[in-house]
Amino acid sequence: MQKEEGEDEDAAPQEYVALCDFTASGSEQLSFCTGDALLVHSKPSADWWWAELQGEIGYVPANYLRQDTAGGEDTSLEDPWQDDEYFGSYGTLRLHLEMLSDRSRTETYRQVIIRNSSSLRNKVVMDLGCGTGIISLFCAQLAQPSLVYAVEASSMAEHTRQLVKQNGYEEVVTVLQGRVEELELPEQVDILVSEWMGNCLLFEFMVESVLLARDRWLKDGGVMWPSSAALTLVPCQADSYYSEKMAFWERPYGLDFTPLQPLAQQEFFTKPKFSHVVDPEDCLSAPCDVFHLNMYTVQVTELEEMKGEFHFCVTKPGIFHGFTAWFTVQFESLETGGATVELNTGPNSDPTHWKQTLFMLDEPIHVYAGDSIHGNITLCRNPVWRRHMTVTLHWNINSSTNDCQVGTKSFPMWR
Ligand code: GJV
């Protein structure tokens, strides 16, 4: 997903309409309500704009606004799914190499096929978003399904067809190029398998395609792999990241650069940090699952706003720099007495290409063993840009040694 650079510094103010409520969390920010008309004076960054509402002026999150279509450029012609860019990026090898090289990920799917091989016999499988076809090929190699529909929208599908042939599985695996939403099949399937998970589980929202495919193409009583998923959170230290991006400005080369710290905060701590690897030692408490998805029952409309609560008991003294998030997915067994297989992308499991996602607080907070950190998290899907969302964290620290502290922060991912 791309980020745009700031633009139109000297242009005339433009009218925008607020798509959601926004509560200012910093002194320079401006609160507003859904439907408010704001005048955007400048766009100093892609995410934070300088705007006016009823005579007050301040920073506003760009992703909460839609242009008032009375004039100016029209974004309604842009694809809210950004499919050209999205499927374009899956048309080259870079991402497929990253996913295939992720052994924990790929080996988990392989194990699921191996451990369920007798139940897969003579079954019809759909592998949604098959990429280079690895899961379909595992099915053909390690089990005896009657047919695997390998569905892939990107141009990689052409190569996948070749790989299927090269390995001698063209009788079993049928590669279908196109978006699953537009797919026509002669029959429904027994098993829908997909590797759809993004950062913080939902980012990219490929899960929507999986749910639509479930409702259209999965037989009654058919199987979903993964069968369930969860998002997990932990309060953590991130000392080296904090030093590198924030403490750095305290005294570089013997000079006081602290006036740049507010800028550093906007630039480095406004969005989550993807590809963070949290050391288990930096986790300040046991992690907590904040929500679960049942892949058989969850509805697309529920994804608009996913809410969860957390309650952590701090287990060791440290500096609370932020929250780290990751996900797990579970694959139910089809064999009698068979065990569930889990893919866990957290710090206590084998590393994966997703790594973890770090949400930095604006100010680090000292915490002590026995303190409690409770609060909630909301994943709010962007009403316009369907693959994006904003994560809002609200926390409360109760401590015997400190005053009770509360905080709220919203992180766009990315719009
Ligand atoms: N229809 C067909 N293929 C798709 C679709 C769709 N609606 N959505 C994604 N893909 N875990 N976040 C393909 C996409 O082109 C890519 O090859 C793969 O599914 C996603 C793989 C992992 N991404 C992820």
Coordinates of C-alpha atoms and ligand atoms in Angstrom, one line a residue:
M1 CA 0.0 0.0 0.0
Q2 CA 1.4 3.3 -1.0
K3 CA 1.6 6.6 0.9
E4 CA 1.2 9.9 -0.8
E5 CA 3.3 12.9 -0.2
G6 CA 1.9 16.3 1.0
E7 CA 0.6 18.5 -1.8
D8 CA -1.1 21.8 -2.5
E9 CA 0.8 23.8 0.2
D10 CA -0.3 27.2 -1.3
A11 CA -3.6 26.3 -2.8
A12 CA -6.9 27.8 -1.8
P13 CA -8.7 26.1 1.2
Q14 CA -10.8 23.1 0.2
E15 CA -14.1 21.9 1.7
Y16 CA -14.2 18.5 3.2
V17 CA -16.9 16.5 5.1
A18 CA -16.1 14.4 8.2
L19 CA -16.9 10.7 7.8
C20 CA -16.5 9.8 11.4
D21 CA -16.3 11.5 14.8
F22 CA -12.8 12.5 15.9
T23 CA -11.6 13.4 19.4
A24 CA -8.4 15.4 19.6
S25 CA -5.7 13.6 21.5
G26 CA -3.0 16.3 21.2
S27 CA -3.1 20.1 21.9
E28 CA -2.8 21.0 18.2
Q29 CA -5.5 18.7 17.0
L30 CA -9.1 19.6 16.2
S31 CA -12.1 17.6 17.3
F32 CA -15.1 17.2 15.0
C33 CA -18.3 15.2 14.5
T34 CA -19.6 13.1 11.6
G35 CA -21.0 15.4 8.9
D36 CA -19.1 18.5 10.0
A37 CA -17.9 20.6 7.1
L38 CA -14.2 21.5 7.5
L39 CA -12.0 23.9 5.5
V40 CA -8.6 22.3 4.8
H41 CA -6.0 25.0 4.6
S42 CA -2.9 22.8 3.9
K43 CA -1.8 19.2 3.8
P44 CA 1.6 19.2 5.5
S45 CA 1.6 15.3 5.4
A46 CA -0.5 12.7 3.8
D47 CA -2.1 11.8 7.1
W48 CA -2.5 15.1 9.1
W49 CA -4.1 18.1 7.5
W50 CA -4.3 21.7 8.9
A51 CA -8.0 22.5 8.9
E52 CA -10.6 25.0 10.2
L53 CA -14.0 24.3 11.9
Q54 CA -16.2 27.1 13.3
G55 CA -13.3 29.5 13.6
E56 CA -11.0 27.0 15.3
I57 CA -8.0 25.6 13.6
G58 CA -5.8 22.5 14.1
Y59 CA -4.6 19.2 12.8
V60 CA -7.1 16.6 11.6
P61 CA -6.7 13.0 10.4
A62 CA -7.0 13.1 6.6
N63 CA -8.5 9.6 6.4
Y64 CA -11.6 10.8 8.4
L65 CA -12.5 13.3 5.7
R66 CA -14.2 13.1 2.3
Q67 CA -14.0 15.9 -0.2
D68 CA -17.1 17.9 -0.6
T69 CA -17.9 17.2 -4.2
A70 CA -19.1 20.7 -4.9
G71 CA -15.8 21.4 -6.7
G72 CA -12.2 20.4 -7.0
E73 CA -10.8 17.0 -7.8
D74 CA -13.1 14.0 -7.5
T75 CA -11.8 10.9 -5.7
S76 CA -15.0 9.0 -6.4
L77 CA -13.5 7.8 -9.6
E78 CA -10.7 6.1 -7.7
D79 CA -11.2 2.4 -6.8
P80 CA -11.8 2.2 -3.0
W81 CA -10.3 -1.3 -3.2
Q82 CA -7.2 -0.2 -5.1
D83 CA -7.3 -3.5 -6.9
D84 CA -5.0 -2.5 -9.8
E85 CA -2.3 -1.7 -7.3
Y86 CA -3.2 -4.6 -5.0
F87 CA -3.3 -7.4 -7.6
G88 CA -0.4 -5.7 -9.4
S89 CA 1.8 -6.2 -6.4
Y90 CA 0.9 -9.9 -6.4
G91 CA 1.7 -10.3 -10.1
T92 CA 5.4 -10.3 -9.4
L93 CA 7.5 -12.7 -7.4
R94 CA 8.6 -10.4 -4.5
L95 CA 5.6 -11.0 -2.2
H96 CA 5.3 -14.7 -3.2
L97 CA 8.9 -15.3 -2.4
E98 CA 8.4 -13.6 1.0
M99 CA 5.4 -15.8 1.8
L100 CA 6.9 -19.0 0.6
S101 CA 10.1 -18.4 2.4
D102 CA 8.1 -18.0 5.6
R103 CA 8.5 -21.5 6.8
S104 CA 6.1 -21.3 9.9
R105 CA 3.3 -20.1 7.7
T106 CA 3.8 -22.4 4.8
E107 CA 4.6 -25.4 7.0
T108 CA 1.5 -24.9 9.0
Y109 CA -0.7 -25.2 5.9
R110 CA 1.3 -28.2 4.8
Q111 CA 0.7 -29.8 8.3
V112 CA -3.0 -29.1 8.0
I113 CA -3.1 -31.0 4.7
I114 CA -1.0 -33.9 6.0
R115 CA -2.9 -34.4 9.2
N116 CA -6.3 -34.3 7.4
S117 CA -5.3 -36.3 4.3
S118 CA -7.7 -39.1 4.8
S119 CA -10.6 -36.7 5.3
L120 CA -9.6 -34.8 2.1
R121 CA -10.0 -37.9 0.0
N122 CA -12.5 -37.3 -2.9
K123 CA -13.4 -33.8 -1.6
V124 CA -13.7 -30.7 -3.6
V125 CA -11.4 -27.9 -2.4
M126 CA -11.2 -24.2 -3.1
D127 CA -7.9 -22.5 -2.5
L128 CA -8.8 -18.8 -2.5
G129 CA -5.9 -16.4 -3.4
C130 CA -3.7 -19.4 -4.3
G131 CA -0.7 -17.2 -5.5
T132 CA 1.9 -19.7 -6.8
G133 CA -0.5 -22.5 -5.9
I134 CA 1.5 -23.9 -3.0
I135 CA -1.6 -25.0 -0.9
S136 CA -3.3 -26.5 -3.9
L137 CA -0.1 -28.4 -4.8
F138 CA 0.2 -29.7 -1.2
C139 CA -3.4 -31.0 -1.5
A140 CA -2.6 -32.8 -4.7
Q141 CA 0.8 -34.1 -3.4
L142 CA -0.2 -35.2 0.1
A143 CA -3.9 -36.0 -0.1
Q144 CA -6.4 -37.3 -2.8
P145 CA -9.0 -34.6 -3.3
S146 CA -11.2 -35.1 -6.3
L147 CA -10.6 -31.5 -7.4
V148 CA -8.9 -28.3 -6.3
Y149 CA -10.1 -25.0 -7.6
A150 CA -7.1 -22.7 -7.3
V151 CA -8.4 -19.1 -7.6
E152 CA -6.1 -16.2 -8.2
A153 CA -6.8 -12.7 -9.4
S154 CA -3.3 -11.6 -10.2
S155 CA -1.4 -12.4 -13.3
M156 CA 0.6 -14.9 -11.3
A157 CA -2.2 -17.3 -12.1
E158 CA -0.6 -17.9 -15.6
H159 CA 2.6 -19.1 -14.0
T160 CA 0.7 -21.1 -11.4
R161 CA -1.0 -23.1 -14.2
Q162 CA 2.5 -23.9 -15.5
L163 CA 3.6 -25.1 -12.1
V164 CA 0.6 -27.3 -11.8
K165 CA 1.5 -28.9 -15.2
Q166 CA 5.2 -29.1 -14.4
N167 CA 4.4 -31.1 -11.3
G168 CA 1.9 -33.4 -13.0
Y169 CA -1.2 -32.3 -11.1
E170 CA -3.3 -30.8 -13.9
E171 CA -5.9 -33.6 -13.4
V172 CA -6.5 -32.5 -9.9
V173 CA -5.8 -28.7 -9.7
T174 CA -7.7 -26.3 -11.9
V175 CA -6.3 -22.8 -11.9
L176 CA -8.9 -20.1 -12.3
Q177 CA -7.7 -16.5 -13.0
G178 CA -10.0 -13.8 -11.7
R179 CA -11.4 -12.3 -8.6
V180 CA -13.4 -14.8 -6.6
E181 CA -16.3 -12.3 -6.5
E182 CA -16.7 -12.7 -10.2
L183 CA -16.1 -16.5 -10.3
E184 CA -18.5 -19.0 -11.8
L185 CA -18.1 -22.6 -10.8
P186 CA -20.1 -25.7 -11.8
E187 CA -20.5 -26.8 -8.1
Q188 CA -20.0 -25.8 -4.5
V189 CA -17.0 -27.0 -2.6
D190 CA -16.4 -29.1 0.6
I191 CA -13.5 -27.1 1.8
L192 CA -12.5 -23.4 1.5
V193 CA -8.9 -22.9 2.4
S194 CA -7.1 -19.5 2.2
E195 CA -4.2 -17.6 3.5
W196 CA -5.9 -14.2 3.8
M197 CA -4.5 -12.7 7.0
G198 CA -2.9 -9.3 7.0
N199 CA -1.1 -7.1 9.6
C200 CA -3.3 -6.9 12.7
L201 CA -5.2 -9.8 11.1
L202 CA -7.6 -7.6 9.1
F203 CA -5.5 -5.1 7.2
E204 CA -6.0 -5.5 3.4
F205 CA -9.5 -6.9 4.2
M206 CA -9.0 -9.9 1.9
V207 CA -11.1 -11.6 4.6
E208 CA -14.1 -10.0 3.0
S209 CA -13.5 -11.9 -0.2
V210 CA -13.2 -15.1 1.8
L211 CA -16.5 -14.5 3.5
L212 CA -18.3 -13.8 0.2
A213 CA -16.8 -17.0 -1.2
R214 CA -18.0 -18.9 1.8
D215 CA -21.5 -17.6 1.4
R216 CA -21.6 -18.3 -2.3
W217 CA -19.5 -21.4 -2.8
L218 CA -19.2 -23.4 0.4
K219 CA -21.6 -26.4 0.8
D220 CA -23.8 -26.5 3.8
G221 CA -21.6 -28.3 6.4
G222 CA -18.5 -27.5 4.5
V223 CA -15.1 -26.7 6.2
M224 CA -13.3 -23.3 6.6
W225 CA -9.6 -23.3 6.9
P226 CA -8.6 -21.3 8.9
S227 CA -11.7 -22.0 11.0
S228 CA -11.1 -19.2 13.6
A229 CA -8.8 -16.3 14.2
A230 CA -7.9 -14.0 17.1
L231 CA -6.1 -10.7 17.6
T232 CA -3.7 -10.6 20.6
L233 CA -2.3 -7.5 22.4
V234 CA 0.4 -7.0 25.0
P235 CA 1.8 -3.8 26.6
C236 CA 5.6 -3.7 25.9
Q237 CA 8.8 -1.8 26.1
A238 CA 10.3 -0.6 22.8
D239 CA 13.4 1.1 24.1
S240 CA 15.7 0.9 21.1
Y241 CA 12.9 2.1 18.7
Y242 CA 12.1 4.9 21.1
S243 CA 15.8 5.9 21.4
E244 CA 16.4 5.7 17.6
K245 CA 13.4 7.9 16.7
M246 CA 12.7 10.1 19.7
A247 CA 15.5 10.2 22.4
F248 CA 17.9 10.8 19.5
W249 CA 16.9 14.5 19.4
E250 CA 17.8 15.2 23.0
R251 CA 21.5 15.9 22.4
P252 CA 23.0 14.9 19.1
Y253 CA 26.6 16.2 18.7
G254 CA 26.2 18.1 22.0
L255 CA 23.3 20.2 20.6
D256 CA 19.8 20.5 21.8
F257 CA 17.5 19.3 19.0
T258 CA 14.4 18.8 21.2
P259 CA 12.3 21.3 19.3
L260 CA 12.1 18.6 16.6
Q261 CA 10.6 16.1 19.0
P262 CA 6.9 17.0 18.3
L263 CA 7.7 16.6 14.6
A264 CA 9.4 13.2 15.3
Q265 CA 6.3 12.1 17.1
Q266 CA 4.0 13.0 14.2
E267 CA 6.4 11.3 11.7
F268 CA 7.3 8.1 13.5
F269 CA 4.6 7.4 16.1
T270 CA 1.4 8.4 14.4
K271 CA 1.1 5.2 12.4
P272 CA 1.8 1.7 13.7
K273 CA 5.2 0.2 13.0
F274 CA 4.7 -2.9 10.9
S275 CA 7.4 -5.6 11.0
H276 CA 8.3 -5.0 14.6
V277 CA 9.8 -7.9 16.4
V278 CA 9.0 -7.8 20.1
D279 CA 11.4 -9.6 22.4
P280 CA 9.4 -11.7 24.9
E281 CA 11.6 -10.0 27.6
D282 CA 10.0 -6.7 26.5
C283 CA 6.5 -7.8 27.2
L284 CA 5.3 -6.3 30.4
S285 CA 2.5 -8.8 31.1
A286 CA 0.9 -11.9 29.7
P287 CA -0.8 -11.2 26.4
C288 CA -4.5 -11.0 26.0
D289 CA -6.8 -12.0 23.1
V290 CA -8.9 -8.9 22.3
F291 CA -11.3 -10.5 19.8
H292 CA -12.0 -13.8 18.0
L293 CA -13.5 -14.4 14.6
N294 CA -15.5 -17.5 14.0
M295 CA -14.9 -18.0 10.2
Y296 CA -18.2 -19.9 9.9
T297 CA -20.4 -17.2 11.3
V298 CA -18.7 -13.8 11.1
Q299 CA -20.5 -11.4 8.7
V300 CA -18.8 -8.8 6.5
T301 CA -20.8 -6.0 8.2
E302 CA -19.2 -6.9 11.6
L303 CA -15.8 -6.1 10.1
E304 CA -16.7 -2.4 9.9
E305 CA -16.0 -2.0 13.5
M306 CA -14.3 -4.6 15.6
K307 CA -14.1 -3.9 19.3
G308 CA -12.2 -5.7 22.0
E309 CA -11.3 -5.2 25.7
F310 CA -8.1 -5.9 27.5
H311 CA -7.0 -6.2 31.1
F312 CA -3.3 -6.7 31.7
C313 CA -1.6 -7.3 35.0
V314 CA 2.0 -5.9 34.8
T315 CA 4.4 -8.7 35.8
K316 CA 7.6 -6.7 35.9
P317 CA 8.8 -3.1 36.3
G318 CA 9.6 -1.4 33.0
I319 CA 8.8 1.4 30.6
F320 CA 5.5 1.1 28.9
H321 CA 6.3 2.4 25.4
G322 CA 3.3 1.0 23.6
F323 CA 1.2 -2.0 22.6
T324 CA 2.3 -4.9 20.3
A325 CA -0.4 -6.8 18.4
W326 CA -0.3 -10.1 16.4
F327 CA -2.8 -12.7 15.4
T328 CA -3.3 -16.5 15.6
V329 CA -5.5 -18.7 13.3
Q330 CA -6.8 -22.1 14.0
F331 CA -7.5 -25.0 11.6
E332 CA -10.0 -27.5 13.0
S333 CA -9.3 -31.2 12.4
L334 CA -11.6 -33.2 10.2
E335 CA -10.3 -36.5 11.6
T336 CA -12.0 -38.1 14.6
G337 CA -9.9 -37.1 17.7
G338 CA -7.5 -35.0 15.5
A339 CA -5.9 -32.0 17.1
T340 CA -6.4 -28.4 16.0
V341 CA -3.5 -26.9 14.2
E342 CA -2.6 -23.3 15.1
L343 CA -0.5 -20.6 13.4
N344 CA 0.7 -18.2 16.0
T345 CA 2.5 -15.0 14.8
G346 CA 3.4 -13.9 18.3
P347 CA 6.8 -13.4 20.0
N348 CA 6.8 -16.8 21.7
S349 CA 6.4 -18.7 18.4
D350 CA 8.6 -19.2 15.4
P351 CA 9.0 -15.9 13.5
T352 CA 6.8 -15.3 10.5
H353 CA 6.9 -12.7 7.7
W354 CA 4.1 -10.8 9.4
K355 CA 6.3 -10.2 12.5
Q356 CA 4.3 -8.0 15.0
T357 CA 2.7 -4.6 14.9
L358 CA 3.8 -1.9 17.3
F359 CA 1.6 1.0 18.5
M360 CA 3.7 3.6 20.2
L361 CA 2.3 5.9 22.9
D362 CA 3.2 9.5 22.7
E363 CA 4.9 9.4 26.1
P364 CA 6.6 6.4 27.7
I365 CA 5.2 5.6 31.2
H366 CA 7.0 3.8 34.0
V367 CA 5.0 0.8 35.3
Y368 CA 5.6 -1.6 38.1
A369 CA 4.8 -5.2 38.9
G370 CA 1.2 -5.4 40.1
D371 CA 0.0 -2.3 38.1
S372 CA -3.1 -2.9 36.0
I373 CA -3.5 -1.7 32.4
H374 CA -7.0 -2.1 31.1
G375 CA -9.0 -0.6 28.3
N376 CA -10.2 -1.3 24.8
I377 CA -9.3 -1.4 21.2
T378 CA -11.4 -0.6 18.1
L379 CA -10.5 -1.5 14.5
C380 CA -12.5 1.0 12.5
R381 CA -12.6 0.1 8.8
N382 CA -12.1 3.2 6.6
P383 CA -15.5 4.0 5.1
V384 CA -13.9 4.9 1.7
W385 CA -10.7 3.0 1.4
R386 CA -11.9 -0.6 1.9
R387 CA -8.5 -2.2 2.6
H388 CA -7.6 0.3 5.3
M389 CA -8.6 0.9 8.9
T390 CA -7.9 3.0 12.0
V391 CA -6.9 1.3 15.2
T392 CA -7.9 3.2 18.4
L393 CA -6.5 2.3 21.7
H394 CA -7.9 3.5 25.0
W395 CA -6.1 2.7 28.2
N396 CA -6.3 3.1 31.9
I397 CA -3.3 2.5 34.2
N398 CA -4.0 1.8 37.9
S399 CA -0.9 1.8 40.0
S400 CA -0.1 1.8 43.7
T401 CA 3.0 3.9 43.0
N402 CA 1.7 6.3 40.4
D403 CA -1.5 8.3 39.9
C404 CA -4.0 6.6 37.7
Q405 CA -3.4 7.6 34.1
V406 CA -5.7 7.4 31.1
G407 CA -4.9 7.8 27.4
T408 CA -6.4 7.4 23.9
K409 CA -4.6 7.3 20.6
S410 CA -5.8 6.5 17.0
F411 CA -3.5 5.0 14.5
P412 CA -4.4 5.1 10.8
M413 CA -3.3 2.0 8.8
W414 CA -2.7 3.7 6.4
R415 CA -5.7 5.8 5.5
Ligands
GJV1 N1 -9.9 -13.1 -5.6 C1 -8.8 -13.8 -6.1 N2 -7.6 -13.7 -5.6 C2 -7.4 -12.9 -4.6 C3 -8.4 -12.1 -4.0 C4 -9.7 -12.2 -4.6 N3 -10.8 -11.5 -4.2 N4 -7.9 -11.3 -3.0 C5 -6.6 -11.6 -2.9 N5 -6.3 -12.5 -3.9 N6 -2.5 -13.0 3.4 N7 -2.8 -10.8 3.0 C6 -4.9 -13.1 -4.1 C7 -3.8 -12.1 -4.3 O1 -3.6 -11.8 -5.6 C8 -2.6 -12.8 -3.7 O2 -2.0 -13.6 -4.6 C9 -3.2 -13.7 -2.6 O3 -4.6 -13.8 -2.9 C10 -3.1 -13.1 -1.2 C11 -2.0 -13.8 -0.5 C12 -1.7 -13.4 0.9 N8 -2.1 -12.1 1.3 C13 -2.5 -12.0 2.6

